[in-house]
CSV table of C-alpha atoms in Angstrom, one decimal:
chain,number,residue,atom,x,y,z
A,207,GLN,CA,9.8,-8.5,-13.8
A,208,VAL,CA,8.2,-5.2,-13.1
A,209,GLN,CA,10.3,-2.6,-11.2
A,210,LEU,CA,9.4,0.8,-10.0
A,211,GLN,CA,11.7,3.8,-9.4
A,212,GLU,CA,10.6,7.1,-7.8
A,213,SER,CA,12.4,10.3,-8.8
A,214,GLY,CA,12.2,14.0,-8.0
A,215,PRO,CA,13.5,16.8,-5.8
A,216,GLY,CA,14.4,15.9,-2.2
A,217,LEU,CA,13.7,19.4,-0.9
A,218,VAL,CA,10.7,21.5,-1.6
A,219,LYS,CA,9.9,24.9,-0.1
A,220,PRO,CA,6.7,25.5,1.8
A,221,SER,CA,3.7,26.6,-0.3
A,222,GLU,CA,5.4,25.3,-3.5
A,223,THR,CA,4.4,22.2,-5.5
A,224,LEU,CA,5.9,18.7,-4.8
A,225,SER,CA,6.3,16.8,-8.1
A,226,LEU,CA,7.5,13.2,-8.3
A,227,THR,CA,7.7,10.7,-11.1
A,228,CYS,CA,7.5,6.9,-11.0
A,229,THR,CA,9.2,5.0,-13.9
A,230,VAL,CA,8.0,1.5,-14.6
A,231,SER,CA,10.5,-0.9,-16.1
A,232,GLY,CA,10.1,-4.6,-17.1
A,233,GLY,CA,6.5,-4.1,-18.0
A,234,SER,CA,3.9,-1.7,-19.2
A,235,LEU,CA,1.3,0.4,-17.5
A,236,SER,CA,-1.6,-1.4,-19.1
A,237,ASN,CA,-4.3,-3.2,-17.2
A,238,ASP,CA,-3.2,-2.1,-13.8
A,239,TYR,CA,-3.6,0.7,-11.4
A,240,TRP,CA,-0.7,2.8,-10.2
A,241,THR,CA,-0.5,4.1,-6.7
A,242,TRP,CA,1.2,6.6,-4.5
A,243,ILE,CA,1.8,6.0,-0.8
A,244,ARG,CA,3.7,8.1,1.7
A,245,GLN,CA,5.2,7.6,5.2
A,246,PRO,CA,6.1,10.6,7.4
A,247,PRO,CA,9.2,10.1,9.6
A,248,GLY,CA,8.5,7.6,12.3
A,249,LYS,CA,4.8,7.2,11.3
A,250,GLY,CA,2.6,4.8,9.4
A,251,LEU,CA,1.7,4.5,5.7
A,252,GLU,CA,-0.8,6.7,4.1
A,253,TRP,CA,-2.5,6.0,0.7
A,254,ILE,CA,-2.3,9.1,-1.4
A,255,GLY,CA,-4.2,8.0,-4.6
A,256,HIS,CA,-4.1,5.9,-7.7
A,257,ILE,CA,-4.5,6.2,-11.5
A,258,SER,CA,-5.5,3.6,-14.1
A,259,TYR,CA,-3.6,3.2,-17.3
A,260,SER,CA,-6.5,5.0,-19.0
A,261,GLY,CA,-6.2,7.9,-16.6
A,262,ASP,CA,-9.0,7.2,-14.1
A,263,THR,CA,-8.1,8.6,-10.7
A,264,THR,CA,-9.2,8.2,-7.1
A,265,TYR,CA,-7.6,10.4,-4.4
A,266,ASN,CA,-7.4,10.3,-0.6
A,267,PRO,CA,-10.2,12.8,0.4
A,268,SER,CA,-7.8,14.5,2.8
A,269,LEU,CA,-5.4,15.4,-0.1
A,270,LYS,CA,-7.9,15.7,-3.0
A,271,SER,CA,-7.9,19.5,-3.1
A,272,ARG,CA,-4.2,19.7,-3.6
A,273,LEU,CA,-3.4,16.6,-5.6
A,274,ILE,CA,-3.1,15.6,-9.2
A,275,ILE,CA,-1.9,12.2,-10.4
A,276,ALA,CA,-1.2,11.7,-14.1
A,277,VAL,CA,0.0,8.9,-16.3
A,278,ASP,CA,2.2,9.1,-19.4
A,279,THR,CA,1.9,5.7,-21.1
A,280,SER,CA,4.4,6.7,-23.9
A,281,ARG,CA,7.2,7.1,-21.2
A,282,ASN,CA,5.9,4.3,-19.0
A,283,GLN,CA,5.6,6.8,-16.1
A,284,PHE,CA,3.1,8.2,-13.8
A,285,SER,CA,3.5,11.2,-11.6
A,286,LEU,CA,2.3,13.0,-8.5
A,287,HIS,CA,1.8,16.7,-8.0
A,288,LEU,CA,0.9,18.0,-4.6
A,289,THR,CA,0.4,21.8,-4.3
A,290,SER,CA,0.7,24.2,-1.4
A,291,VAL,CA,3.0,21.9,0.6
A,292,THR,CA,3.7,22.3,4.3
A,293,ALA,CA,6.1,20.5,6.7
A,294,ALA,CA,3.3,18.0,7.3
A,295,ASP,CA,4.0,16.7,3.7
A,296,THR,CA,7.5,15.7,4.6
A,297,ALA,CA,7.7,12.0,4.1
A,298,VAL,CA,9.1,9.0,2.2
A,299,TYR,CA,7.0,8.7,-1.0
A,300,TYR,CA,6.5,5.3,-2.5
A,301,CYS,CA,5.0,4.3,-5.8
A,302,ALA,CA,3.4,0.9,-6.2
A,303,ARG,CA,1.5,-1.3,-8.7
A,304,GLU,CA,-2.0,-2.1,-7.8
A,305,GLY,CA,-3.1,-5.2,-9.6
A,306,ARG,CA,-6.4,-6.9,-10.1
A,307,ASP,CA,-7.0,-10.5,-11.1
A,308,GLY,CA,-9.7,-13.1,-11.3
A,309,TYR,CA,-12.2,-11.3,-13.5
A,310,SER,CA,-15.7,-12.7,-13.6
A,311,PRO,CA,-17.5,-11.7,-16.8
A,312,SER,CA,-20.9,-12.6,-15.4
A,313,GLU,CA,-20.4,-10.4,-12.4
A,314,ARG,CA,-18.3,-7.8,-14.1
A,315,ARG,CA,-15.9,-7.7,-11.2
A,316,TYR,CA,-12.4,-8.8,-10.1
A,317,TYR,CA,-12.0,-11.1,-7.2
A,318,TYR,CA,-8.4,-10.3,-6.3
A,319,TYR,CA,-6.9,-6.9,-5.6
A,320,TYR,CA,-3.2,-6.6,-4.6
A,321,MET,CA,-0.4,-4.1,-4.3
A,322,ASP,CA,2.6,-6.3,-5.0
A,323,VAL,CA,5.4,-4.3,-6.5
A,324,TRP,CA,6.8,-1.2,-4.7
A,325,GLY,CA,9.5,1.3,-5.5
A,326,LYS,CA,12.3,1.8,-2.9
A,327,GLY,CA,10.9,5.2,-2.0
A,328,THR,CA,12.2,8.7,-2.2
A,329,THR,CA,12.5,11.1,0.8
A,330,VAL,CA,10.9,14.6,0.4
A,331,THR,CA,11.5,17.3,2.9
A,332,VAL,CA,9.5,20.4,3.0
A,333,SER,CA,11.6,23.2,4.4
A,334,SER,CA,12.7,26.8,3.6
B,136,GLN,CA,-13.6,9.6,8.2
B,137,THR,CA,-12.7,6.0,7.7
B,138,VAL,CA,-10.3,4.6,10.4
B,139,VAL,CA,-8.6,1.2,10.2
B,140,THR,CA,-7.3,0.1,13.6
B,141,GLN,CA,-4.5,-2.4,14.4
B,142,GLU,CA,-2.8,-3.3,17.7
B,143,PRO,CA,0.0,-0.8,18.2
B,144,SER,CA,2.4,-3.4,19.4
B,145,LEU,CA,2.7,-7.2,20.1
B,146,THR,CA,5.4,-9.4,21.5
B,147,VAL,CA,5.9,-13.0,20.6
B,148,SER,CA,8.6,-15.6,21.5
B,149,PRO,CA,10.7,-17.3,18.8
B,150,GLY,CA,8.8,-20.4,17.6
B,151,GLY,CA,5.5,-19.0,18.9
B,152,THR,CA,2.3,-18.0,17.2
B,153,VAL,CA,0.7,-14.6,17.1
B,154,THR,CA,-2.3,-13.1,15.4
B,155,LEU,CA,-2.5,-9.5,14.3
B,156,THR,CA,-5.9,-7.9,13.6
B,157,CYS,CA,-7.3,-5.1,11.4
B,158,ALA,CA,-10.6,-3.5,12.2
B,159,SER,CA,-12.7,-0.9,10.4
B,160,ASN,CA,-14.8,1.8,12.1
B,161,THR,CA,-17.4,1.4,9.4
B,162,GLY,CA,-18.3,-2.1,10.5
B,163,ALA,CA,-17.2,-5.7,10.0
B,164,VAL,CA,-14.3,-6.2,7.6
B,165,THR,CA,-15.4,-8.5,4.7
B,166,SER,CA,-13.8,-10.0,1.6
B,167,GLY,CA,-15.2,-7.0,-0.2
B,168,HIS,CA,-12.5,-4.9,1.6
B,169,PHE,CA,-9.9,-7.0,-0.2
B,170,PRO,CA,-7.6,-7.0,2.9
B,171,ASN,CA,-3.9,-6.8,2.1
B,172,TRP,CA,-1.1,-7.2,4.6
B,173,PHE,CA,2.5,-5.8,4.4
B,174,GLN,CA,5.7,-6.3,6.3
B,175,GLN,CA,8.1,-3.4,6.7
B,176,ARG,CA,11.5,-3.7,8.2
B,177,PRO,CA,13.5,-0.6,9.3
B,178,GLY,CA,14.8,1.4,6.4
B,179,GLN,CA,13.1,-0.7,3.8
B,180,PRO,CA,9.9,-0.3,1.7
B,181,PRO,CA,6.9,-2.4,2.6
B,182,ARG,CA,6.8,-5.9,1.3
B,183,ALA,CA,3.5,-7.5,0.3
B,184,LEU,CA,2.6,-10.6,2.2
B,185,ILE,CA,-1.2,-11.4,1.8
B,186,TYR,CA,-3.8,-10.1,-0.6
B,187,THR,CA,-7.6,-10.3,-0.7
B,188,THR,CA,-7.9,-11.8,2.7
B,189,ASN,CA,-5.9,-15.1,2.5
B,190,ASN,CA,-3.9,-15.2,-0.7
B,191,LYS,CA,-0.2,-15.5,-0.5
B,192,HIS,CA,2.3,-14.0,-3.0
B,193,SER,CA,4.9,-16.4,-4.4
B,194,TRP,CA,7.5,-15.0,-2.0
B,195,THR,CA,5.3,-15.2,1.2
B,196,PRO,CA,6.7,-17.7,3.7
B,197,ALA,CA,4.2,-20.5,4.5
B,198,ARG,CA,4.1,-19.5,8.2
B,199,PHE,CA,2.1,-16.4,7.3
B,200,SER,CA,-1.6,-16.8,6.8
B,201,GLY,CA,-4.6,-14.4,6.4
B,202,SER,CA,-8.2,-14.7,7.4
B,203,LEU,CA,-11.3,-13.0,8.6
B,204,LEU,CA,-11.9,-13.4,12.3
B,205,GLY,CA,-14.7,-11.9,14.4
B,206,GLY,CA,-15.4,-9.1,12.0
B,207,LYS,CA,-11.8,-8.2,11.5
B,208,ALA,CA,-9.0,-9.1,9.0
B,209,ALA,CA,-6.3,-11.2,10.7
B,210,LEU,CA,-2.7,-12.1,9.9
B,211,LYS,CA,-1.4,-15.2,11.7
B,212,LEU,CA,2.3,-15.9,12.1
B,213,SER,CA,3.2,-19.4,13.1
B,214,SER,CA,6.6,-20.7,14.2
B,215,VAL,CA,7.8,-17.1,14.4
B,216,GLN,CA,11.4,-16.4,13.4
B,217,PRO,CA,13.6,-13.6,14.6
B,218,GLU,CA,13.5,-12.0,11.2
B,219,ASP,CA,9.8,-11.6,11.5
B,220,GLU,CA,10.4,-8.7,13.9
B,221,ALA,CA,9.0,-5.8,11.9
B,222,ASP,CA,6.1,-3.4,11.4
B,223,TYR,CA,3.0,-4.9,9.8
B,224,TYR,CA,0.3,-2.9,8.0
B,225,CYS,CA,-3.1,-3.9,6.8
B,226,LEU,CA,-4.8,-2.2,3.9
B,227,LEU,CA,-8.5,-2.1,3.2
B,228,TYR,CA,-10.5,-1.1,0.1
B,229,TYR,CA,-13.5,1.2,0.4
B,230,GLY,CA,-15.1,1.2,-3.0
B,231,GLY,CA,-12.3,3.0,-4.9
B,232,ALA,CA,-10.1,4.3,-2.2
B,233,TRP,CA,-7.7,2.4,0.1
B,234,VAL,CA,-7.0,3.0,3.8
B,235,PHE,CA,-4.0,1.7,5.7
B,236,GLY,CA,-4.2,0.6,9.3
B,237,GLY,CA,-1.9,2.4,11.8
B,238,GLY,CA,0.5,-0.6,11.9
B,239,THR,CA,1.5,-3.2,14.4
B,240,LYS,CA,5.1,-3.2,15.7
B,241,LEU,CA,5.9,-6.9,16.3
B,242,THR,CA,8.7,-7.7,18.7
B,243,VAL,CA,10.3,-11.2,18.7
B,244,LEU,CA,11.7,-11.7,22.2
């Protein structure tokens, strides 16, 4: 059974880079997308971006200029790097598996997209 | 900017039925948005309930169901239990990127 675990510093200074790692256990990174989501205190969920096992990325347009998501298949990990952080980046950061299923060879598309496995989340505070 | 809108709050009596909806400012929600629904209790990570409109995960209670309704994605809870009190989020796919709705706080009272 796949499990995800976020790790990284809980405190980051303003203007510095926030770096987090998500370690995947009980399975491999292959054939899925791997996603970062965050939740500011008392607020809703925000999709940050995702990466495929082959390294293809899509980012939230509002974060794109400051964001890099990378994958390390040898370590079964993927990571998030957010530069020039401010207090607005204070949040619980979650990693999740984004799966796809029901592939149609004739249509060259998947019929099912899901985000089924989540880490427990890690709290990051941006403060001097 | 893409905005996904949910009811901020709803109240339902135990044993009752309630429907939460999820709308897109780009137009009608379709199966091509692969609507997903999540439940989040205080202090816990979100738990996946429904994927691609109406498909349940193996752990999803039978009283939860998803559909498309009047141009929106919908999550219906039947025979509501006290433990269903939580925040519920929908998630829609826009050709590569995902957008969460603002969430619905469901009170069971």
